[in-house]
Tab-separated table of C-alpha atoms in Angstrom:
chain	number	residue	atom	x	y	z
P	1	MET	CA	109.875	92.306	106.494
P	2	SER	CA	107.372	91.853	103.654
P	3	VAL	CA	103.685	91.361	104.467
P	4	ARG	CA	102.264	88.046	103.355
P	5	GLY	CA	98.703	87.854	102.068
P	6	LEU	CA	95.867	87.551	104.540
P	7	VAL	CA	94.778	84.136	105.807
P	8	ASP	CA	91.162	83.393	106.686
P	9	SER	CA	91.849	80.851	109.413
P	10	HIS	CA	88.273	79.520	109.491
P	11	CYS	CA	85.861	79.466	106.556
P	12	HIS	CA	83.305	76.790	105.615
P	13	LEU	CA	83.631	77.446	101.910
P	14	ASP	CA	82.156	74.032	101.113
P	15	ALA	CA	78.796	75.076	102.613
P	16	SER	CA	75.738	74.987	100.359
P	17	GLU	CA	75.347	78.762	100.729
P	18	PHE	CA	78.255	79.100	98.287
P	19	ASP	CA	77.085	76.551	95.716
P	20	SER	CA	75.743	79.142	93.292
P	21	ASP	CA	78.796	81.421	93.184
P	22	ARG	CA	81.783	79.723	94.833
P	23	ASP	CA	84.187	80.629	92.010
P	24	ALA	CA	83.210	84.291	92.352
P	25	VAL	CA	83.599	84.183	96.145
P	26	VAL	CA	87.143	82.817	95.836
P	27	GLU	CA	88.029	85.427	93.226
P	28	GLN	CA	86.582	88.278	95.305
P	29	ALA	CA	88.599	87.080	98.297
P	30	ARG	CA	91.752	86.955	96.181
P	31	ARG	CA	91.174	90.484	94.941
P	32	ALA	CA	90.684	91.624	98.535
P	33	GLY	CA	94.136	90.301	99.422
P	34	VAL	CA	93.155	86.982	101.019
P	35	GLU	CA	95.912	84.577	100.023
P	36	LYS	CA	94.809	81.442	101.867
P	37	ILE	CA	91.535	80.105	103.257
P	38	VAL	CA	91.485	77.341	105.874
P	39	VAL	CA	88.420	75.131	105.340
P	40	PRO	CA	87.588	72.912	108.349
P	41	ALA	CA	85.471	69.803	107.977
P	42	ILE	CA	82.559	68.926	110.257
P	43	GLY	CA	82.731	65.137	109.961
P	44	ARG	CA	83.003	62.158	107.696
P	45	ILE	CA	80.098	63.549	105.674
P	46	ASN	CA	82.247	66.297	104.172
P	47	PHE	CA	85.854	65.066	104.405
P	48	ASP	CA	85.963	64.400	100.671
P	49	ARG	CA	84.154	67.630	99.805
P	50	VAL	CA	86.686	69.691	101.752
P	51	LEU	CA	89.581	67.844	100.132
P	52	ALA	CA	88.065	68.296	96.661
P	53	LEU	CA	87.708	72.009	97.353
P	54	ALA	CA	91.402	72.207	98.192
P	55	GLU	CA	92.206	70.453	94.926
P	56	ARG	CA	90.092	72.879	92.915
P	57	TYR	CA	91.243	76.062	94.622
P	58	PRO	CA	94.965	76.210	95.497
P	59	CYS	CA	94.217	78.937	98.059
P	60	CYS	CA	92.105	76.541	100.134
P	61	MET	CA	93.825	74.602	102.911
P	62	PRO	CA	91.895	71.633	104.355
P	63	ALA	CA	91.438	70.734	108.015
P	64	LEU	CA	89.726	67.447	108.872
P	65	GLY	CA	87.812	66.583	112.012
P	66	ILE	CA	84.516	65.681	113.648
P	67	HIS	CA	82.649	68.779	114.864
P	68	PRO	CA	81.018	68.510	118.310
P	69	LEU	CA	77.591	69.391	116.890
P	70	PHE	CA	77.858	66.303	114.676
P	71	ALA	CA	79.425	63.949	117.217
P	72	GLU	CA	76.164	62.115	117.856
P	73	GLN	CA	76.020	61.196	114.162
P	74	ALA	CA	79.540	59.773	114.231
P	75	VAL	CA	80.439	56.107	114.587
P	76	PRO	CA	83.758	54.587	115.734
P	77	GLU	CA	84.668	53.797	112.126
P	78	ASP	CA	84.788	57.542	111.419
P	79	LEU	CA	87.921	57.840	113.543
P	80	GLU	CA	89.645	55.202	111.412
P	81	ILE	CA	88.568	56.997	108.253
P	82	LEU	CA	89.948	60.224	109.719
P	83	ARG	CA	93.220	58.473	110.507
P	84	ASP	CA	93.478	57.254	106.902
P	85	LYS	CA	92.797	60.762	105.579
P	86	LEU	CA	95.430	62.246	107.872
P	87	GLN	CA	97.988	59.837	106.448
P	88	SER	CA	97.132	60.432	102.797
P	89	ALA	CA	95.778	63.983	102.522
P	90	ARG	CA	98.180	65.942	104.756
P	91	PRO	CA	95.715	68.555	106.114
P	92	VAL	CA	96.987	71.695	107.846
P	93	ALA	CA	95.165	70.799	111.080
P	94	ILE	CA	92.660	68.519	112.735
P	95	GLY	CA	89.424	70.438	112.965
P	96	GLU	CA	86.884	71.576	113.581
P	97	ILE	CA	86.857	69.694	116.878
P	98	GLY	CA	85.988	70.554	120.464
P	99	LEU	CA	82.961	70.862	122.706
P	100	ASP	CA	79.673	72.755	122.470
P	101	PHE	CA	77.726	73.185	125.697
P	102	PHE	CA	75.548	75.983	124.314
P	103	VAL	CA	73.129	73.890	122.266
P	104	GLU	CA	70.734	72.120	124.598
P	105	GLY	CA	70.102	68.413	124.376
P	106	LEU	CA	73.474	67.335	123.024
P	107	ASP	CA	75.185	64.343	124.617
P	108	ARG	CA	78.254	65.743	126.380
P	109	GLU	CA	79.762	62.329	126.956
P	110	ILE	CA	79.744	61.550	123.226
P	111	GLN	CA	81.204	64.965	122.430
P	112	GLU	CA	84.016	64.455	124.913
P	113	HIS	CA	84.745	60.956	123.591
P	114	TYR	CA	85.297	62.137	120.021
P	115	PHE	CA	87.158	65.233	121.162
P	116	VAL	CA	89.593	63.197	123.240
P	117	GLU	CA	90.150	60.631	120.497
P	118	GLN	CA	90.884	63.385	117.980
P	119	LEU	CA	93.305	65.073	120.359
P	120	LYS	CA	95.131	61.738	120.523
P	121	LEU	CA	95.289	61.668	116.723
P	122	ALA	CA	96.609	65.244	116.699
P	123	ARG	CA	99.324	64.234	119.141
P	124	GLU	CA	100.168	61.130	117.122
P	125	PHE	CA	100.426	62.986	113.800
P	126	GLY	CA	102.013	66.123	115.237
P	127	LEU	CA	99.219	68.326	113.898
P	128	PRO	CA	97.699	71.472	115.391
P	129	VAL	CA	93.964	71.546	116.125
P	130	ILE	CA	91.198	74.011	115.316
P	131	LEU	CA	88.936	74.185	118.328
P	132	HIS	CA	85.223	74.824	118.790
P	133	VAL	CA	84.872	76.124	122.360
P	134	ARG	CA	81.320	77.464	122.704
P	135	ARG	CA	80.390	77.677	126.416
P	136	SER	CA	83.000	74.980	127.058
P	137	VAL	CA	86.370	76.700	127.449
P	138	ASP	CA	87.243	75.260	130.860
P	139	GLN	CA	86.328	71.731	129.808
P	140	VAL	CA	88.336	72.047	126.592
P	141	LEU	CA	91.338	73.318	128.530
P	142	LYS	CA	91.034	70.408	130.948
P	143	HIS	CA	91.514	67.948	128.094
P	144	LEU	CA	94.311	69.986	126.505
P	145	ARG	CA	96.262	69.887	129.758
P	146	ARG	CA	95.931	66.101	129.809
P	147	ILE	CA	96.599	65.456	126.118
P	148	GLU	CA	99.320	67.755	124.866
P	149	VAL	CA	99.114	68.769	121.225
P	150	ARG	CA	101.190	71.187	119.162
P	151	GLY	CA	98.816	74.086	119.661
P	152	GLY	CA	96.340	75.443	117.176
P	153	ILE	CA	93.488	77.945	117.126
P	154	ALA	CA	90.623	78.508	119.551
P	155	HIS	CA	88.042	79.500	116.941
P	156	ALA	CA	85.510	82.259	117.716
P	157	PHE	CA	87.045	82.810	121.139
P	158	ASN	CA	84.736	84.463	123.655
P	159	GLY	CA	86.216	83.446	126.979
P	160	SER	CA	87.871	85.396	129.759
P	161	ARG	CA	91.249	87.077	129.666
P	162	GLN	CA	92.549	84.444	132.073
P	163	GLN	CA	91.371	81.657	129.766
P	164	ALA	CA	92.933	83.453	126.798
P	165	ASP	CA	96.267	83.571	128.601
P	166	ILE	CA	96.078	79.828	129.316
P	167	PHE	CA	95.398	79.060	125.663
P	168	ASN	CA	98.392	81.202	124.699
P	169	LYS	CA	100.642	79.331	127.133
P	170	LEU	CA	99.499	76.045	125.593
P	171	GLY	CA	100.539	77.232	122.135
P	172	PHE	CA	97.186	78.424	120.824
P	173	LYS	CA	96.126	81.556	118.992
P	174	LEU	CA	92.647	83.035	119.360
P	175	GLY	CA	90.326	83.499	116.393
P	176	PHE	CA	88.529	86.844	115.986
P	177	GLY	CA	86.021	87.584	113.254
P	178	GLY	CA	82.690	89.186	112.533
P	179	ALA	CA	81.292	88.918	116.065
P	180	MET	CA	83.909	91.386	117.284
P	181	THR	CA	82.705	94.067	114.840
P	182	TRP	CA	79.314	94.451	116.520
P	183	SER	CA	79.171	97.576	118.673
P	184	ARG	CA	77.298	95.742	121.437
P	185	ALA	CA	79.917	92.980	121.678
P	186	LEU	CA	81.666	94.825	124.504
P	187	HIS	CA	83.552	91.850	125.951
P	188	LEU	CA	84.871	90.688	122.589
P	189	ARG	CA	85.890	94.208	121.645
P	190	GLU	CA	87.734	94.585	124.938
P	191	LEU	CA	89.635	91.354	124.243
P	192	ALA	CA	90.433	92.423	120.687
P	193	THR	CA	91.776	95.699	122.067
P	194	THR	CA	93.832	94.448	124.997
P	195	LEU	CA	95.114	90.972	124.128
P	196	PRO	CA	98.677	90.829	122.835
P	197	LEU	CA	98.510	91.136	119.063
P	198	ASP	CA	100.711	88.064	118.744
P	199	SER	CA	97.882	85.984	120.251
P	200	ILE	CA	95.284	86.843	117.577
P	201	VAL	CA	94.434	85.332	114.194
P	202	LEU	CA	91.719	86.486	111.796
P	203	GLU	CA	88.755	84.438	110.636
P	204	THR	CA	85.317	84.821	109.089
P	205	ASP	CA	83.552	81.497	109.834
P	206	ALA	CA	81.786	82.231	106.555
P	207	PRO	CA	78.975	81.859	105.714
P	208	ASP	CA	78.194	82.289	109.430
P	209	ILE	CA	78.894	84.991	112.060
P	210	PRO	CA	78.441	87.981	109.741
P	211	PRO	CA	80.046	91.314	110.642
P	212	GLU	CA	77.813	94.161	111.776
P	213	TRP	CA	77.649	95.852	108.373
P	214	LEU	CA	75.952	92.763	106.874
P	215	GLY	CA	73.261	92.482	109.538
P	216	ARG	CA	72.262	89.298	111.339
P	217	SER	CA	71.007	87.522	108.225
P	218	GLY	CA	73.813	88.484	105.839
P	219	ARG	CA	76.020	85.844	104.235
P	220	ASN	CA	79.558	86.184	105.482
P	221	SER	CA	82.429	85.776	103.017
P	222	PRO	CA	86.251	85.652	103.138
P	223	GLU	CA	86.392	88.898	101.138
P	224	TYR	CA	85.438	90.716	104.362
P	225	LEU	CA	88.614	89.656	106.164
P	226	PRO	CA	90.467	92.933	105.433
P	227	ALA	CA	87.582	94.889	106.963
P	228	ILE	CA	87.757	92.673	110.064
P	229	ALA	CA	91.469	93.460	110.281
P	230	GLY	CA	90.529	97.131	109.955
P	231	ALA	CA	88.053	96.855	112.823
P	232	ILE	CA	90.771	95.461	115.097
P	233	ALA	CA	93.160	98.202	113.991
P	234	ASP	CA	90.568	100.866	114.811
P	235	LEU	CA	89.953	99.392	118.262
P	236	ARG	CA	93.669	99.277	119.016
P	237	GLY	CA	94.494	102.631	117.441
P	238	ILE	CA	97.129	101.186	115.113
P	239	LYS	CA	97.559	100.861	111.357
P	240	VAL	CA	95.701	98.063	109.614
P	241	GLU	CA	98.969	97.004	107.962
P	242	GLU	CA	100.358	96.175	111.396
P	243	VAL	CA	97.338	94.004	112.195
P	244	ILE	CA	97.585	92.209	108.852
P	245	GLU	CA	101.322	91.599	109.150
P	246	LYS	CA	101.222	90.300	112.707
P	247	THR	CA	98.090	88.159	112.456
P	248	THR	CA	99.338	86.619	109.221
P	249	GLN	CA	102.634	85.805	110.900
P	250	ASN	CA	100.676	84.315	113.812
P	251	VAL	CA	98.594	81.975	111.692
P	252	HIS	CA	101.617	80.712	109.769
P	253	GLU	CA	103.348	80.105	113.085
P	254	VAL	CA	100.507	78.074	114.541
P	255	LEU	CA	99.593	76.274	111.263
P	256	PRO	CA	103.062	75.604	109.819
P	257	HIS	CA	101.741	73.424	106.983
P	258	LEU	CA	100.040	76.410	105.360
P	259	GLY	CA	103.230	76.630	103.303
């Protein structure tokens, strides 16, 4: 079986950090073997920017959704705008959506409202979802059990093995990226070592969550995805080609509209 090119399953390539050299970033990723880059939206404010990015760069695959950190800025009309975009733009997923109970002071009720409504849209349109699950895994799973969708990706997963297994049973893959490369990230590294390889997809979350070799303040980039695959291979004691082949197969399985 031939190995398809790598897929960065989560990259905010529309972020202002890339404004000065976005063309170069895309080219460097291509040269590194990254074939596709999934670019999730954060809300109505950047739906069109994400879609324009996908028009400009054929490697970029859009996902559209209202991020929990921006839920308080949303209005009911945004859900109708999202519905219209889902009908016309054909994104690969609804995302980035979910819950964030890490940042203090956010209105959980508003977050849950927009999360639930977007899960309903995902069910209606038969689309997978890209989930934000920071300090909120159990609550996210509660809603997924109630509103069945066609799976997706739990981005930047940092939950328990039991929670990972539940996500897998619900049709989700788990996103691993730069955080796992840090030597002190013992729990994440244990998960990356022991989870079934068919449950893992690769991501950068660029420009955020830089790998250890960039330091805390470094700008992450999709060109580092092969090195993230290499870090998982080293932890598992297998060849990097095996990690690339399987995780690429996984992401195409869970995001079938990648093409």
